XYZ file of C-alpha atoms in Angstrom:
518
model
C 11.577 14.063 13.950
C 15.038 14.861 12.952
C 15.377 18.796 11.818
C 18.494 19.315 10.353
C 18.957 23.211 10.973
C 20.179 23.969 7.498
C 16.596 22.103 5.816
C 13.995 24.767 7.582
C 12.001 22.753 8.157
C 8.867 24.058 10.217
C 7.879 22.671 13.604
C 4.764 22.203 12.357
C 5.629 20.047 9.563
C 4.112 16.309 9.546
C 5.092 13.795 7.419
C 1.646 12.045 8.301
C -0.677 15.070 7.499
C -3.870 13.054 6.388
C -4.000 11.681 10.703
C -4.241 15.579 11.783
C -7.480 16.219 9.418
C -10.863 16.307 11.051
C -12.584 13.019 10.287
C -15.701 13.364 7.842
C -18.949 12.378 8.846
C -20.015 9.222 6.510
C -23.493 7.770 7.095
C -26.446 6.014 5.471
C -29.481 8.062 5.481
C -32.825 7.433 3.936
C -33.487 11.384 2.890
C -30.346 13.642 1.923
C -29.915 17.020 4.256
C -28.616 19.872 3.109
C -25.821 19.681 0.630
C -23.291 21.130 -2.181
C -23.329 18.332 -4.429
C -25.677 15.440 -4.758
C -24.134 12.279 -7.277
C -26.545 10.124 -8.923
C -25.110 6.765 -10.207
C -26.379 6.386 -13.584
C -26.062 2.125 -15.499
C -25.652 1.745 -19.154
C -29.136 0.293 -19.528
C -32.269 0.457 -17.408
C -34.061 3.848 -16.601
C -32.079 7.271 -15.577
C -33.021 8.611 -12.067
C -35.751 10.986 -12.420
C -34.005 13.640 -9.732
C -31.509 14.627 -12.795
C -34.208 16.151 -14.688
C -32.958 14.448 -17.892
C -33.555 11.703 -20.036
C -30.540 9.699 -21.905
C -30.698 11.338 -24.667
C -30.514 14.779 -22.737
C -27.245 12.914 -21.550
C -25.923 11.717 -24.096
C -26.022 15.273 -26.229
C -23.959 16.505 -23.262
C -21.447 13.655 -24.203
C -21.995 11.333 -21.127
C -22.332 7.909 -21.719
C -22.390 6.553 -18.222
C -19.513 4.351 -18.907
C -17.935 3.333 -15.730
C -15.490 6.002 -14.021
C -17.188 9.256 -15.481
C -18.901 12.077 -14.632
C -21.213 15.232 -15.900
C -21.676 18.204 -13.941
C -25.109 19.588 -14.278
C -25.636 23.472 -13.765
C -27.510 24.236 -10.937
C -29.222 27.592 -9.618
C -27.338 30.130 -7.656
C -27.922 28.169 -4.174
C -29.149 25.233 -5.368
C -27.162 21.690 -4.782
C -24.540 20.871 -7.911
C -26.300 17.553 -9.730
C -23.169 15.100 -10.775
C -24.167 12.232 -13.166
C -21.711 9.397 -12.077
C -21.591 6.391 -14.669
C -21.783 2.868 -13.047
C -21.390 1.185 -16.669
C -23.181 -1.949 -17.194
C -26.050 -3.069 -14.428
C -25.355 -6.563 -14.336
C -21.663 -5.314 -13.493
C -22.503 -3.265 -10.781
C -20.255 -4.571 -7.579
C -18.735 -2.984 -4.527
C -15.531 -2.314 -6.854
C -17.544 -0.546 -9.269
C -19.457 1.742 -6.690
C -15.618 2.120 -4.735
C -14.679 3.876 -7.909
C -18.734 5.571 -8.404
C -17.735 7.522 -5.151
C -13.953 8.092 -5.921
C -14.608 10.047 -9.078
C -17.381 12.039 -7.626
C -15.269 13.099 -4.759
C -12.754 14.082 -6.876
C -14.966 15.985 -9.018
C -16.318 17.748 -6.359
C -13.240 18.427 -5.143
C -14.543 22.227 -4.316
C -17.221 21.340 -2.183
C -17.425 19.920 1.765
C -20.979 18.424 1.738
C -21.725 15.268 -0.592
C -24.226 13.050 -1.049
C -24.232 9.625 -3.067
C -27.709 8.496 -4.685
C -27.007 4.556 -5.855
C -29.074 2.108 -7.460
C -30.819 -0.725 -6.102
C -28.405 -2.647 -4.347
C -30.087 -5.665 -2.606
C -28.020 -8.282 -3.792
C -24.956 -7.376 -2.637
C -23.533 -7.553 1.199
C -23.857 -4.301 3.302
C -21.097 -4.835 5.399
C -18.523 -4.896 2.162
C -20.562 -2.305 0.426
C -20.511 0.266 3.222
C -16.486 -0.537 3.623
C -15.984 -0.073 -0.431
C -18.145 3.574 -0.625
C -16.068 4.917 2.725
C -12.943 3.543 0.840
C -13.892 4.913 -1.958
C -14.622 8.194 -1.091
C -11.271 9.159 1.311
C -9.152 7.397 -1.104
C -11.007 9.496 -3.671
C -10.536 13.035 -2.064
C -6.960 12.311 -0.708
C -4.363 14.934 -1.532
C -0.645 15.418 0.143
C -0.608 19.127 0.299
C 1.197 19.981 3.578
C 3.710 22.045 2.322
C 1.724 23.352 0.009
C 0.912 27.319 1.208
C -2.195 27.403 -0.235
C -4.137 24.260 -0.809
C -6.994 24.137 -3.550
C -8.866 21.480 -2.010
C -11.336 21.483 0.152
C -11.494 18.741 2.731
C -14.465 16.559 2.754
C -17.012 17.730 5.680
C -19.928 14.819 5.037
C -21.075 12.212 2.667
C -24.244 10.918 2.774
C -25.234 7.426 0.948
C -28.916 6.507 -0.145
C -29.723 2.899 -1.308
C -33.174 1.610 -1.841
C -33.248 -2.428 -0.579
C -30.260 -1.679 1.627
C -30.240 -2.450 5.839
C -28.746 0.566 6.801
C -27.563 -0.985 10.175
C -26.272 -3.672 8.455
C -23.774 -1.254 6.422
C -22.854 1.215 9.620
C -20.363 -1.877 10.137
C -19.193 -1.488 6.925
C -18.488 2.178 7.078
C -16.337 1.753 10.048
C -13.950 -0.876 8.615
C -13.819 1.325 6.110
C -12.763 4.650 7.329
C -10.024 2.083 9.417
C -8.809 0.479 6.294
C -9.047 3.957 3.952
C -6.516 5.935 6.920
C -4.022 3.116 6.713
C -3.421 3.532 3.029
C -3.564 6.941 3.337
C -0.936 6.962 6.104
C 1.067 4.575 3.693
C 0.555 7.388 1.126
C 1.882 10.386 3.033
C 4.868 8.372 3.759
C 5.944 7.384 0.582
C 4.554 11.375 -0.513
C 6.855 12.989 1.789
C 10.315 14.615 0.346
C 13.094 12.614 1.338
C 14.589 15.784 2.771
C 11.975 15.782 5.197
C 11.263 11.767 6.311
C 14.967 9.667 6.921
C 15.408 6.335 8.473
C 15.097 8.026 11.865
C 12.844 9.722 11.407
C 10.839 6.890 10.457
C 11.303 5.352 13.235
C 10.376 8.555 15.626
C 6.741 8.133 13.365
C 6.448 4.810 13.997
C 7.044 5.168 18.037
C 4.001 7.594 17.847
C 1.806 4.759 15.520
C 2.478 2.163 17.711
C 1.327 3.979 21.026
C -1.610 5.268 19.224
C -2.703 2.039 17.851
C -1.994 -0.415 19.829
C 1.193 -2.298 18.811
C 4.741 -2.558 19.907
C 7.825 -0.585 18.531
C 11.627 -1.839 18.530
C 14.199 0.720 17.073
C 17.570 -0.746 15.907
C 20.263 1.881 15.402
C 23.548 1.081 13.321
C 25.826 -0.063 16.180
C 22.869 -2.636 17.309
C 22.489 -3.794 13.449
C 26.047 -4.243 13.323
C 25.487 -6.444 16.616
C 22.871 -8.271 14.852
C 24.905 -8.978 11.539
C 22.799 -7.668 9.537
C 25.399 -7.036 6.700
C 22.504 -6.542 3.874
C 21.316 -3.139 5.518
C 24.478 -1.897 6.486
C 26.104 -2.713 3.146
C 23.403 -0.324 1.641
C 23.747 2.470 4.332
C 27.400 2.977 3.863
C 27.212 5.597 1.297
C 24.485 7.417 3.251
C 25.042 10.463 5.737
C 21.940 9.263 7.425
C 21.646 6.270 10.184
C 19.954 2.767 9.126
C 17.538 2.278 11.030
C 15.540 -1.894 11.668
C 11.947 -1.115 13.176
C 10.208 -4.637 14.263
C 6.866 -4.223 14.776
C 4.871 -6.726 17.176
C 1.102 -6.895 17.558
C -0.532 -9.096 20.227
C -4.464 -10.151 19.445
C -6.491 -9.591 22.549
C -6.871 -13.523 23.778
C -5.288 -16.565 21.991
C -3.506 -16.043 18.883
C -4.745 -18.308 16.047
C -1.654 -18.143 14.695
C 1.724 -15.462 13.385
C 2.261 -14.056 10.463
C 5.524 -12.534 9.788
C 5.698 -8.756 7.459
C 8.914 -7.655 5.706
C 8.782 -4.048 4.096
C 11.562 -2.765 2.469
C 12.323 0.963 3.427
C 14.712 2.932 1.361
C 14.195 6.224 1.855
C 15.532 7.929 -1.326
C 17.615 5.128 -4.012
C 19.883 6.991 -6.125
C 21.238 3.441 -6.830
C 24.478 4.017 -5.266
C 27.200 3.713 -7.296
C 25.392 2.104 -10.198
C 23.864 5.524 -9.842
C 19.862 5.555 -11.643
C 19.562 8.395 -15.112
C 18.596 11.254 -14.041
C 14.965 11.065 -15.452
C 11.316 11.107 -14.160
C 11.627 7.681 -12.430
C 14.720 9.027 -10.562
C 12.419 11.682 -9.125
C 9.689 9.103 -7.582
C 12.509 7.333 -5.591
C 11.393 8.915 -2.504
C 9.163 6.271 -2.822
C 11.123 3.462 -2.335
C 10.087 2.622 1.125
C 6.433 2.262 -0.378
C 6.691 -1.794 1.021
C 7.484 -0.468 4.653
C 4.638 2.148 4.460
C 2.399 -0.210 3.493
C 3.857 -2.870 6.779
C 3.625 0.071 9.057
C 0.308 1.284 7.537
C -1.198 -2.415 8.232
C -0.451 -2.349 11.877
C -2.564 0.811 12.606
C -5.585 -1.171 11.609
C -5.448 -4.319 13.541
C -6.491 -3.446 16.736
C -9.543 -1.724 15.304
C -10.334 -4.379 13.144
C -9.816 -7.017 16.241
C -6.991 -9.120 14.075
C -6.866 -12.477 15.625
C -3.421 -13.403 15.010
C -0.156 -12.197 16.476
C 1.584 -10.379 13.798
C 5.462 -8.999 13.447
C 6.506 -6.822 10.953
C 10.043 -6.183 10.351
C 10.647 -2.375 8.192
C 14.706 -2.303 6.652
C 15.228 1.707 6.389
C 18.028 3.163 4.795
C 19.143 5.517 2.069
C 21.096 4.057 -0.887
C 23.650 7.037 -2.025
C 26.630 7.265 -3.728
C 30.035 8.649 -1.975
C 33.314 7.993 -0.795
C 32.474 5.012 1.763
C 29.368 3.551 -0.903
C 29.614 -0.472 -1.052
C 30.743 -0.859 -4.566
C 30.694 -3.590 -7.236
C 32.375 -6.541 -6.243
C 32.522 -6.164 -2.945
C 30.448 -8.873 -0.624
C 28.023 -8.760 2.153
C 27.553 -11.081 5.075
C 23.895 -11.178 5.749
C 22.227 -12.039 9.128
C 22.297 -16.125 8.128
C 25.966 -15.859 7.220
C 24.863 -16.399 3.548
C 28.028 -14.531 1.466
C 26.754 -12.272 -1.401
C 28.769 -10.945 -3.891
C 27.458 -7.412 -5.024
C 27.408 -7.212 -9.223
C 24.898 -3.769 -8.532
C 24.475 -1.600 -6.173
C 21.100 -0.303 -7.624
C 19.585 -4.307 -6.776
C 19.667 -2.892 -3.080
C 16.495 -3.684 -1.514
C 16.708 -7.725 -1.852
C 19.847 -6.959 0.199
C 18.183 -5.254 3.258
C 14.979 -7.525 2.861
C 17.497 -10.748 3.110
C 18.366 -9.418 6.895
C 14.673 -9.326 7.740
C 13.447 -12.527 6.159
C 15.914 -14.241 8.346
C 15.130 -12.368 11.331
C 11.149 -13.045 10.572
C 12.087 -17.191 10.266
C 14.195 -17.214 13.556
C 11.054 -15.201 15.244
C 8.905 -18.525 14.047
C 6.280 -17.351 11.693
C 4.048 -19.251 10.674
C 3.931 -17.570 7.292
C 5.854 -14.358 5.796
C 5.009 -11.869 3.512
C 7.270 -9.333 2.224
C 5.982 -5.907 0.183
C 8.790 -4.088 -2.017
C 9.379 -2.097 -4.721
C 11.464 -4.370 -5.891
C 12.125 -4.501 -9.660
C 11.860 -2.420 -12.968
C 11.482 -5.812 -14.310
C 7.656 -6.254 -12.606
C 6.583 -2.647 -14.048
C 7.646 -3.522 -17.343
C 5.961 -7.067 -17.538
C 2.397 -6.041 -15.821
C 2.177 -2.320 -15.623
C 1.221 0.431 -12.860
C -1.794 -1.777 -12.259
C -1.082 -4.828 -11.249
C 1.746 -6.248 -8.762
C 3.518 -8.932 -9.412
C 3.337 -11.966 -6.852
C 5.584 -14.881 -5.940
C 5.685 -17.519 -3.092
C 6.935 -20.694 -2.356
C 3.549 -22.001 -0.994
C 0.678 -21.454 -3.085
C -2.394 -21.585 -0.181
C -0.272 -18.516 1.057
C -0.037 -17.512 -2.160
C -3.949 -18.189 -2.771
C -4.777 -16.329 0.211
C -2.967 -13.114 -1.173
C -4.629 -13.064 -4.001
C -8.360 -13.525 -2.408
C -7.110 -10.590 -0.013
C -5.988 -8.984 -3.169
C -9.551 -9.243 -5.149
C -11.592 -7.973 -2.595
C -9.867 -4.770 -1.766
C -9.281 -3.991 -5.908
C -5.629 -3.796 -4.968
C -4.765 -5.806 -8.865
C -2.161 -9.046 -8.697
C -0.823 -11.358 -10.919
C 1.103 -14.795 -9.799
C 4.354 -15.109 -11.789
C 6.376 -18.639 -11.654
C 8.889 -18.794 -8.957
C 11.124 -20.531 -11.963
C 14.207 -22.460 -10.227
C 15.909 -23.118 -13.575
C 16.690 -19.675 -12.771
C 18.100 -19.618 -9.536
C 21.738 -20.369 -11.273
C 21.842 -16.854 -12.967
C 22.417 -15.923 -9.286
C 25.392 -17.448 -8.701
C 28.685 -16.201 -8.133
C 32.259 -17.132 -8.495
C 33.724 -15.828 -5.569
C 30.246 -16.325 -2.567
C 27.514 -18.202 -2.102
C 24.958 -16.140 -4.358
C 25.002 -12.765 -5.943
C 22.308 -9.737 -6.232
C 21.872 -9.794 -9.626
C 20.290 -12.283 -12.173
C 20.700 -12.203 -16.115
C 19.025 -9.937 -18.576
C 15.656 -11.451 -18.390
C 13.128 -12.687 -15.816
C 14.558 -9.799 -13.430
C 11.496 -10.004 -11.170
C 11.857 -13.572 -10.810
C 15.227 -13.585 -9.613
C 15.369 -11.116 -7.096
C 12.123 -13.385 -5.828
C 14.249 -16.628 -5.975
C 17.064 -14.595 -3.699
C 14.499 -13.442 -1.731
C 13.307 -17.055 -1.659
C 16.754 -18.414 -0.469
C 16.060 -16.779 3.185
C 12.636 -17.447 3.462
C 14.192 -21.243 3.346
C 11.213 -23.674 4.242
C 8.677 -20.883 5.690
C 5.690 -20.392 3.864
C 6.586 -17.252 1.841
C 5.162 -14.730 -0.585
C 6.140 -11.342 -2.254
C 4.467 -8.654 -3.270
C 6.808 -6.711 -6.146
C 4.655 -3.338 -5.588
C 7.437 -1.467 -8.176
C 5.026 -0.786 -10.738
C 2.027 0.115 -8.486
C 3.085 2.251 -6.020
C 2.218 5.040 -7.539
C -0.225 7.018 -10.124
C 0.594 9.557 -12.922
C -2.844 10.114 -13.310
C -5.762 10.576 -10.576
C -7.775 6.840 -11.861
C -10.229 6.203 -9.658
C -9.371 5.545 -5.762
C -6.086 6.055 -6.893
C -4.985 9.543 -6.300
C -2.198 11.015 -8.366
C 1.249 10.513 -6.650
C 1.717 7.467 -4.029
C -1.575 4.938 -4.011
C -0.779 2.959 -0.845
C -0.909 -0.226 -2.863
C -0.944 -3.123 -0.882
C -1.941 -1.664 2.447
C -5.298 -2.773 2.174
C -4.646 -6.386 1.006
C -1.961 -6.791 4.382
C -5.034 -5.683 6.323
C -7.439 -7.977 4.989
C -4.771 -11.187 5.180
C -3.986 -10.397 8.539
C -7.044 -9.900 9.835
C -7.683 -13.300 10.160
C -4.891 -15.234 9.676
C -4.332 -18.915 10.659
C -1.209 -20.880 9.661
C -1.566 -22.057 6.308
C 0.130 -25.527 6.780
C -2.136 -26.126 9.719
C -5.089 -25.699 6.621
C -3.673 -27.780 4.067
C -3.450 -30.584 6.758
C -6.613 -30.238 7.412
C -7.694 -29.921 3.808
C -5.620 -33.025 2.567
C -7.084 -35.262 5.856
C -10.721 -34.773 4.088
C -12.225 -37.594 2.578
C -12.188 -38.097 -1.233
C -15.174 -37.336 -2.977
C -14.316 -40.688 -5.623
């Protein structure tokens, strides 16, 4: 990692503090051991567990309703283990999701304590396997906190959690538990990325992290400096770098499946590492101050990769990660000037704040000419996407909608919200331009569809779909799995498309050569 003498920063810094942690113990057990806190999963309707020595009325006096996402701390004896009413809501609703955020709330409410144990319901209709992934999920998503430079953390870091489930096969669910923890580390390494200062994570540095991922877990590193961008034409990224004291830097990531590949899907993550906005230079306001943030899409890309090798991915997958800072200064690209990107595509710059389709358009190009079957890019794209669905929900585009589809199912069973807006081409002529072949900036409305249809241009005929992760990417609040600051969004949903991907067209063929059911 790059230490700049005058930042002090310590040796022992990490920008990846949440890998360094000893790993929790997580198991199924049919009696709890010895703990601090036990949590007892309390529905709407039906009968409350006898262990909580109170009846719903006793409850509800004490102002819990059992609603979903909350929590009552019981007083116990000096000695004794702390009681935690967790509501489940409804019992007919009760579903992985619902018990991912059962165990994220009591973790966080317990925040104090090492040792925790989870009492749940009957749970025999629902899969083990996915149940034991959403509780481990739940739970280290739950009790996540970026507190390395913090001299004196309040938390205390999570020791053991113990699950009991009447009707479920406990060996069934150990499988569960293990994807899990894999799936949980990779958003939390996506999280202490996007957490770190800028003063302390660069382009380069980036790329020194990455190095270390890849020999870790099992994929392949390529580090582009300026001089071999410049060799590459990849006018998009060095456009946005030339305001910045710091070095671009390309990382293309490459993960081989252990035997035949059933297929290649191509990952774009856009990586600026602080966004002022350049010369179009962002208001100096709260949203300013989460900019550090901007490479949330290349977290998430290099997040992904650290999970397929545990997770035995089947398909070859290459990830591309654009890393720059956009700042203003003396040598910034200004309005009006124009790029060359990678394809030779001309683009006339009308803002230099509408950076990150620029360095994406580089990588989208690069990810074609590698022949993917399918790409996927992850940004935080647009103001445009917060503003039309919220910190909830992403927005998602594509040019191929079993891609598309596929996102979406990925989407729904890690909780990680999306919501398919139109691709619109009557608006692909607000990107025009009277002097290249396309500009960066649309009109005043629709602004996350039309840095999707630019994206769109070099994705060409590739299957393609984008994940506008602007509004999600992080949490004011602590809500559930989501911890307050960065959330990791999208991290999961990479993992579980890639796990086993197969080339989309290859599926529609095979889908449209069925016979008709007339």
């Amino acid at each position: 990692m790059t230490r700049e003498p005058y930042k002090l920063i310590p040796e022992s810094f990490t920008a990846i503090p949440s890998l360094e942690r000893d790993e929790a113990t997580i198991e199924w057990v049919a009696e709890f051991g010895e703990l601090d806190a036990l949590g007892v999963v309390v529905t709407t309707d039906g009968e409350v567990p006898a262990v909580l020595g109170l009846d719903r009325e006793a409850l509800a006096r004490a102002g819990f309703t059992a609603a979903a996402g909350t929590t009552l701390l019981l007083p116990a004896a000096s000695g004794s283990t702390l009681l935690v009413a967790v509501g489940g809501g409804a019992s007919g609703g009760l579903d992985a999701a619902r018990l991912r955020n059962a165990v994220a709330v009591l973790l966080r409410a317990t925040a104090r304590h090492a040792r925790i144990g989870l009492d749940l319901p009957a749970v025999a209709g629902m899969d083990a396997s996915s149940l034991g992934q959403a509780l481990t999920e739940g739970a280290l998503l739950g009790r996540y906190r970026f507190d390395v430079l913090q001299s004196k953390p309040k938390n205390v870091p999570l020791a053991l959690l113990q699950l009991r489930a009447p009707g479920i096969s406990m060996a069934a669910a150990a499988g569960g538990l293990a994807t899990g923890r894999v799936t949980a580390r990779a958003a939390n390494i996506a999280r202490d990325l996007c957490n770190a200062p800028p003063s302390h994570l660069t382009a380069a540095d980036l790329g020194a992290i990455a190095m270390d991922l890849g020999s870790r877990f099992g994929f392949v590193v390529e580090e582009f400096d300026k001089q071999q961008l410049i060799d590459l034409g990849c006018g998009g990224l060095l456009g946005v770098n030339a305001g910045s004291a710091q070095e671009p830097r390309m990382l293309k990531l490459t993960f081989m499946p252990d035997g035949e590949s059933t297929g290649h899907l191509g990952m774009v993550g856009k990586g600026i590492m602080y966004d002022s906005g350049g010369v179009s230079l962002k208001p100096s306001d709260p949203m300013h101050l989460l900019m550090k943030m901007d490479m949330g899409g290349a977290a998430a890309v290099l997040a992904t990769f650290t999970a397929l090798r545990e997770l035995g991915a089947s398909a070859k997958v290459t990830g591309f990660l654009m890393c720059t800072d956009n700042m203003p200064s003396g040598s910034a690209y200004k309005l009006g000037d124009v790029l060359t990107a990678r394809n030779g595509t001309t683009i006339e710059v009308k803002n230099t704040d509408a950076e990150g389709r620029l360095v994406m358009c580089d990588a989208l190009t690069l990810a074609v000419e590698e022949g993917a079957d399918a790409i996927v890019d992850i940004a935080t794209l647009t103001g445009a996407s917060l503003m039309a669905l919220g910190q909830l929900t992403a927005a998602l585009f594509g040019n191929d909608q079993l891609l598309v589809d596929r996102l979406r199912d990925a989407a729904a069973r890690t909780d990680e919200q999306v919501w398919q807006l139109p691709l619109e081409p009557q608006y692909r002529k607000q990107l025009d331009s009277d002097i290249a072949d396309i500009s960066n900036l649309g009109g005043k409305y629709a602004g996350a569809t039309t840095a999707a249809l630019f994206l769109a241009e070099f994705a060409g005929d590739t299957p393609w779909a984008h994940l506008d992760i602007a509004g999600t990417m992080q949490s004011d609040t602590d809500d559930v799995w989501r911890s307050k600051g960065a959330t990791g969004f999208g991290t999961r949903t990479l993992i579980e498309l890639a796990r086993s991907f197969t080339p989309v067209r290859a599926a529609s063929a095979a889908a449209s050569a069925q016979p008709s059911a007339e």
